[in-house]
CSV table of C-alpha atoms in Angstrom, one decimal:
chain,number,residue,atom,x,y,z
A,4,MET,CA,174.3,132.6,122.0
A,5,ASN,CA,176.0,135.2,119.8
A,6,LYS,CA,174.9,134.8,116.2
A,7,ASN,CA,176.7,137.9,115.0
A,8,ILE,CA,179.7,137.2,112.7
A,9,GLN,CA,182.3,139.9,112.1
A,10,LEU,CA,183.3,140.1,108.5
A,11,GLN,CA,186.9,141.0,107.6
A,12,ASP,CA,188.1,141.2,104.0
A,13,LEU,CA,191.9,141.0,104.2
A,14,GLY,CA,192.5,141.6,100.5
A,15,THR,CA,195.7,139.9,99.2
A,16,LYS,CA,197.7,138.6,102.1
A,17,ASP,CA,200.5,136.1,102.6
A,18,TYR,CA,199.4,132.6,103.6
A,19,LYS,CA,201.6,132.4,106.7
A,20,GLU,CA,200.6,135.8,108.0
A,21,THR,CA,196.9,135.0,107.5
A,22,TRP,CA,197.4,131.6,109.2
A,23,GLU,CA,199.0,133.3,112.2
A,24,TYR,CA,196.1,135.8,112.3
A,25,GLN,CA,193.6,133.0,112.2
A,26,GLU,CA,195.4,131.3,115.1
A,27,GLU,CA,195.2,134.5,117.1
A,28,LEU,CA,191.5,134.9,116.6
A,29,PHE,CA,190.9,131.2,117.2
A,30,LYS,CA,193.0,131.2,120.5
A,31,GLY,CA,191.0,134.3,121.7
A,32,ILE,CA,187.7,132.5,121.4
A,33,VAL,CA,189.1,129.2,123.0
A,34,ASP,CA,190.7,131.1,125.9
A,35,LEU,CA,187.4,132.9,126.5
A,36,LYS,CA,185.5,129.7,126.6
A,37,ILE,CA,188.0,128.2,129.0
A,38,ARG,CA,187.6,131.2,131.2
A,39,ASN,CA,183.8,131.0,131.1
A,40,ARG,CA,184.0,127.4,132.3
A,41,ARG,CA,186.6,128.0,134.9
A,42,GLU,CA,185.0,131.1,136.4
A,43,GLU,CA,181.4,130.1,135.7
A,44,LEU,CA,180.9,133.2,133.5
A,45,GLU,CA,178.6,133.6,130.5
A,46,LEU,CA,180.7,136.0,128.4
A,47,GLU,CA,179.7,136.1,124.7
A,48,THR,CA,182.2,134.5,122.4
A,49,PRO,CA,182.9,136.4,119.1
A,50,ASN,CA,182.6,134.9,115.6
A,51,TYR,CA,184.6,135.9,112.5
A,52,PHE,CA,184.5,135.4,108.8
A,53,LEU,CA,187.7,136.2,106.9
A,54,PHE,CA,187.8,136.7,103.1
A,55,VAL,CA,191.3,136.6,101.6
A,56,GLU,CA,193.2,136.1,98.4
A,57,HIS,CA,196.7,134.5,98.7
A,58,PRO,CA,199.7,134.8,96.5
A,59,HIS,CA,200.6,131.4,94.9
A,60,VAL,CA,200.9,128.8,97.7
A,61,TYR,CA,200.5,125.0,98.2
A,62,THR,CA,199.3,123.8,101.6
A,63,LEU,CA,199.4,120.2,103.0
A,64,GLY,CA,196.9,119.1,105.7
A,65,LYS,CA,198.1,117.1,108.7
A,66,SER,CA,197.0,113.7,107.2
A,67,GLY,CA,198.2,114.6,103.7
A,68,ASP,CA,200.9,112.9,101.7
A,69,LEU,CA,203.9,115.0,100.7
A,70,SER,CA,204.3,112.9,97.5
A,71,ASN,CA,201.2,114.7,96.2
A,72,LEU,CA,203.3,117.8,95.7
A,73,LEU,CA,205.0,117.3,92.3
A,74,LEU,CA,207.5,120.1,92.6
A,75,SER,CA,211.0,120.4,94.1
A,76,GLU,CA,211.9,123.4,96.3
A,77,LYS,CA,213.7,125.0,93.3
A,78,GLN,CA,210.7,124.5,91.0
A,79,LEU,CA,208.4,126.1,93.6
A,80,GLU,CA,210.8,129.1,93.7
A,81,ALA,CA,210.8,129.3,89.9
A,82,LYS,CA,207.0,129.4,89.9
A,83,GLY,CA,206.9,132.1,92.6
A,84,ALA,CA,205.1,129.7,95.0
A,85,THR,CA,205.5,128.8,98.6
A,86,PHE,CA,204.6,125.6,100.5
A,87,TYR,CA,203.4,125.0,104.1
A,88,LYS,CA,202.4,122.0,106.2
A,89,ILE,CA,199.4,123.1,108.2
A,90,ASN,CA,197.0,121.9,110.9
A,91,ARG,CA,193.7,121.5,109.0
A,92,GLY,CA,192.2,118.3,107.8
A,93,GLY,CA,192.6,117.1,104.2
A,94,ASP,CA,195.5,116.7,101.8
A,95,ILE,CA,197.2,119.1,99.5
A,96,THR,CA,195.6,122.1,97.8
A,97,TYR,CA,196.6,125.3,96.0
A,98,HIS,CA,195.7,128.9,96.7
A,99,GLY,CA,196.4,131.8,94.5
A,100,PRO,CA,195.1,134.9,92.7
A,101,GLY,CA,191.5,134.6,91.3
A,102,GLN,CA,190.5,132.3,94.1
A,103,ILE,CA,188.1,133.4,96.9
A,104,VAL,CA,189.2,131.9,100.2
A,105,GLY,CA,186.9,132.0,103.2
A,106,TYR,CA,187.9,131.3,106.8
A,107,PRO,CA,185.0,131.2,109.2
A,108,ILE,CA,186.4,131.3,112.8
A,109,ILE,CA,183.3,130.7,114.7
A,110,ASP,CA,182.2,129.2,118.0
A,111,LEU,CA,179.8,126.5,116.9
A,112,GLU,CA,178.2,126.5,120.4
A,113,ASN,CA,176.6,129.7,119.2
A,114,PHE,CA,174.9,127.8,116.4
A,115,PHE,CA,175.0,124.0,116.6
A,116,THR,CA,177.5,121.4,117.8
A,117,ASP,CA,177.9,119.2,114.8
A,118,ILE,CA,181.1,119.3,112.7
A,119,HIS,CA,179.5,117.2,109.9
A,120,LYS,CA,176.6,119.6,109.6
A,121,TYR,CA,179.1,122.5,109.6
A,122,LEU,CA,180.9,121.1,106.6
A,123,ARG,CA,177.7,120.4,104.8
A,124,PHE,CA,176.5,124.0,105.4
A,125,LEU,CA,179.8,125.3,104.1
A,126,GLU,CA,179.4,123.2,100.9
A,127,GLU,CA,175.7,124.3,100.7
A,128,ALA,CA,176.6,128.0,100.8
A,129,ILE,CA,178.9,127.4,97.8
A,130,ILE,CA,176.4,125.2,95.9
A,131,LEU,CA,173.7,127.8,96.3
A,132,THR,CA,176.1,130.6,95.2
A,133,LEU,CA,177.1,128.7,92.0
A,134,ASN,CA,173.4,127.8,91.3
A,135,GLU,CA,172.8,131.6,91.0
A,136,TYR,CA,175.2,131.5,88.0
A,137,GLY,CA,173.4,128.6,86.4
A,138,ILE,CA,176.0,126.1,87.5
A,139,ALA,CA,174.7,122.6,88.4
A,140,CYS,CA,177.0,121.3,91.1
A,141,GLY,CA,176.9,119.2,94.3
A,142,ARG,CA,178.8,116.8,96.5
A,143,SER,CA,180.9,113.8,95.6
A,144,GLU,CA,180.3,110.8,97.9
A,145,GLY,CA,183.2,110.4,100.4
A,146,GLU,CA,184.9,113.6,99.3
A,147,THR,CA,184.5,117.1,100.8
A,148,GLY,CA,184.1,120.2,98.7
A,149,VAL,CA,181.9,121.1,95.7
A,150,TRP,CA,182.0,119.3,92.4
A,151,LEU,CA,180.6,119.5,88.9
A,152,GLY,CA,179.7,116.3,87.2
A,153,ALA,CA,180.3,114.2,90.3
A,154,GLY,CA,180.0,110.5,89.6
A,155,THR,CA,180.8,110.9,85.9
A,156,PRO,CA,184.0,110.6,84.0
A,157,PHE,CA,184.0,114.5,83.7
A,158,ALA,CA,184.0,115.1,87.5
A,159,ARG,CA,185.8,118.3,88.4
A,160,LYS,CA,186.3,120.1,91.6
A,161,ILE,CA,185.5,123.8,91.9
A,162,CYS,CA,185.8,124.4,95.6
A,163,ALA,CA,188.1,122.7,98.1
A,164,MET,CA,187.5,122.5,101.9
A,165,GLY,CA,189.5,121.7,104.9
A,166,VAL,CA,188.8,122.7,108.5
A,167,ARG,CA,190.1,122.4,112.0
A,168,ALA,CA,188.0,122.5,115.1
A,169,SER,CA,188.7,122.4,118.8
A,170,ARG,CA,186.3,123.0,121.7
A,171,TRP,CA,183.7,123.6,118.9
A,172,VAL,CA,185.7,126.6,117.5
A,173,THR,CA,186.5,126.4,113.8
A,174,MET,CA,189.3,127.7,111.6
A,175,HIS,CA,190.5,127.3,108.0
A,176,GLY,CA,187.6,126.8,105.5
A,177,PHE,CA,187.0,126.9,101.8
A,178,ALA,CA,188.8,127.9,98.5
A,179,LEU,CA,186.5,128.6,95.6
A,180,ASN,CA,188.1,128.9,92.1
A,181,VAL,CA,186.5,132.0,90.5
A,182,ASN,CA,189.2,133.3,88.1
A,183,ALA,CA,192.0,131.0,89.1
A,184,ASP,CA,195.0,130.0,86.9
A,185,LEU,CA,194.3,126.3,86.8
A,186,GLY,CA,197.8,125.5,85.5
A,187,TYR,CA,199.0,125.7,89.1
A,188,PHE,CA,196.9,122.6,89.9
A,189,ASP,CA,199.0,120.6,87.5
A,190,ASN,CA,201.9,120.7,90.0
A,191,ILE,CA,199.9,118.7,92.6
A,192,ILE,CA,197.6,115.8,92.9
A,193,PRO,CA,194.7,118.0,94.2
A,194,CYS,CA,193.4,116.7,97.6
A,195,GLY,CA,195.3,113.5,96.9
A,196,ILE,CA,192.6,112.4,94.4
A,197,ARG,CA,194.0,111.1,91.2
A,198,GLY,CA,192.3,111.3,87.8
A,199,LYS,CA,189.8,114.1,88.6
A,200,ALA,CA,190.0,117.5,87.2
A,201,VAL,CA,189.8,121.0,88.7
A,202,THR,CA,187.8,123.9,87.3
A,203,SER,CA,187.0,127.5,87.9
A,204,LEU,CA,183.8,129.6,87.6
A,205,ASN,CA,185.0,131.7,84.7
A,206,VAL,CA,186.0,128.6,82.7
A,207,GLU,CA,182.5,127.0,83.3
A,208,LEU,CA,180.8,130.3,82.3
A,209,GLY,CA,183.1,130.7,79.3
A,210,VAL,CA,184.0,134.3,80.3
A,211,ALA,CA,187.4,135.9,80.8
A,212,LYS,CA,186.6,137.2,84.3
A,213,VAL,CA,183.8,136.9,86.9
A,214,ASN,CA,183.2,139.8,89.4
A,215,GLU,CA,184.7,138.4,92.6
A,216,GLU,CA,183.0,141.0,94.9
A,217,GLU,CA,179.6,139.9,93.6
A,218,VAL,CA,180.5,136.2,94.3
A,219,LYS,CA,181.5,137.1,97.9
A,220,GLU,CA,178.2,138.9,98.5
A,221,LYS,CA,176.3,135.8,97.3
A,222,ILE,CA,178.4,133.5,99.5
A,223,LEU,CA,177.7,135.7,102.5
A,224,LYS,CA,174.0,135.8,101.8
A,225,HIS,CA,173.7,132.0,101.7
A,226,PHE,CA,176.1,131.5,104.6
A,227,SER,CA,174.2,133.9,106.9
A,228,ASN,CA,170.8,132.3,105.9
A,229,LEU,CA,172.0,128.7,106.6
A,230,PHE,CA,173.6,129.6,109.9
A,231,GLU,CA,170.8,132.1,110.8
A,232,ALA,CA,173.5,134.6,111.5
A,233,ILE,CA,173.9,138.3,111.1
A,234,ILE,CA,177.0,139.5,109.2
A,235,ILE,CA,178.6,142.6,110.8
A,236,ARG,CA,180.7,144.7,108.5
């Protein structure tokens, strides 16, 4: 079992290009697993963790409802945003500058074979990271992601999640609002959930800007501890 995870920080990168790159890494792992089974080999499967920041984009999961996008094609263009239907779970979400997006592309057979546990660990890595900033947060029953004030009239989402898995290989991941322009969320019904707000770390801390590199390091620390993994830079 290979518990090494190769870290790649892609900087700012177009959503579609990143999605294609994810698919390439994902296919490489799946193909290797198929070959191992077919040829009775025990070749190690690699694991990856991508950090990226996307230009303004809205993405709709395979079970999502297009009516949760409140903009026409022309309005999208005017806002400098793009839109894609994609193959992860979940409904609609927004990605853009000031948001830390993480895509673990890992073979869960190197760690544990439990998708539910995988999602809870992703959430936990973010919860522990935010706790370091004095932010009380947690889960909202029946809804993925990380929330502040869950179960109250002031519930607000700070981190969205949506994953795809096949043959125990994962792709897609999480999007944590750190210094995000929350105005872009007004153009959608985030994750298809009406009447609940979205927030960002800088807003909750009452500061103009949070150091995103510092946040990434904290996420990696908690992710590697939870998965008992070694991050290879």
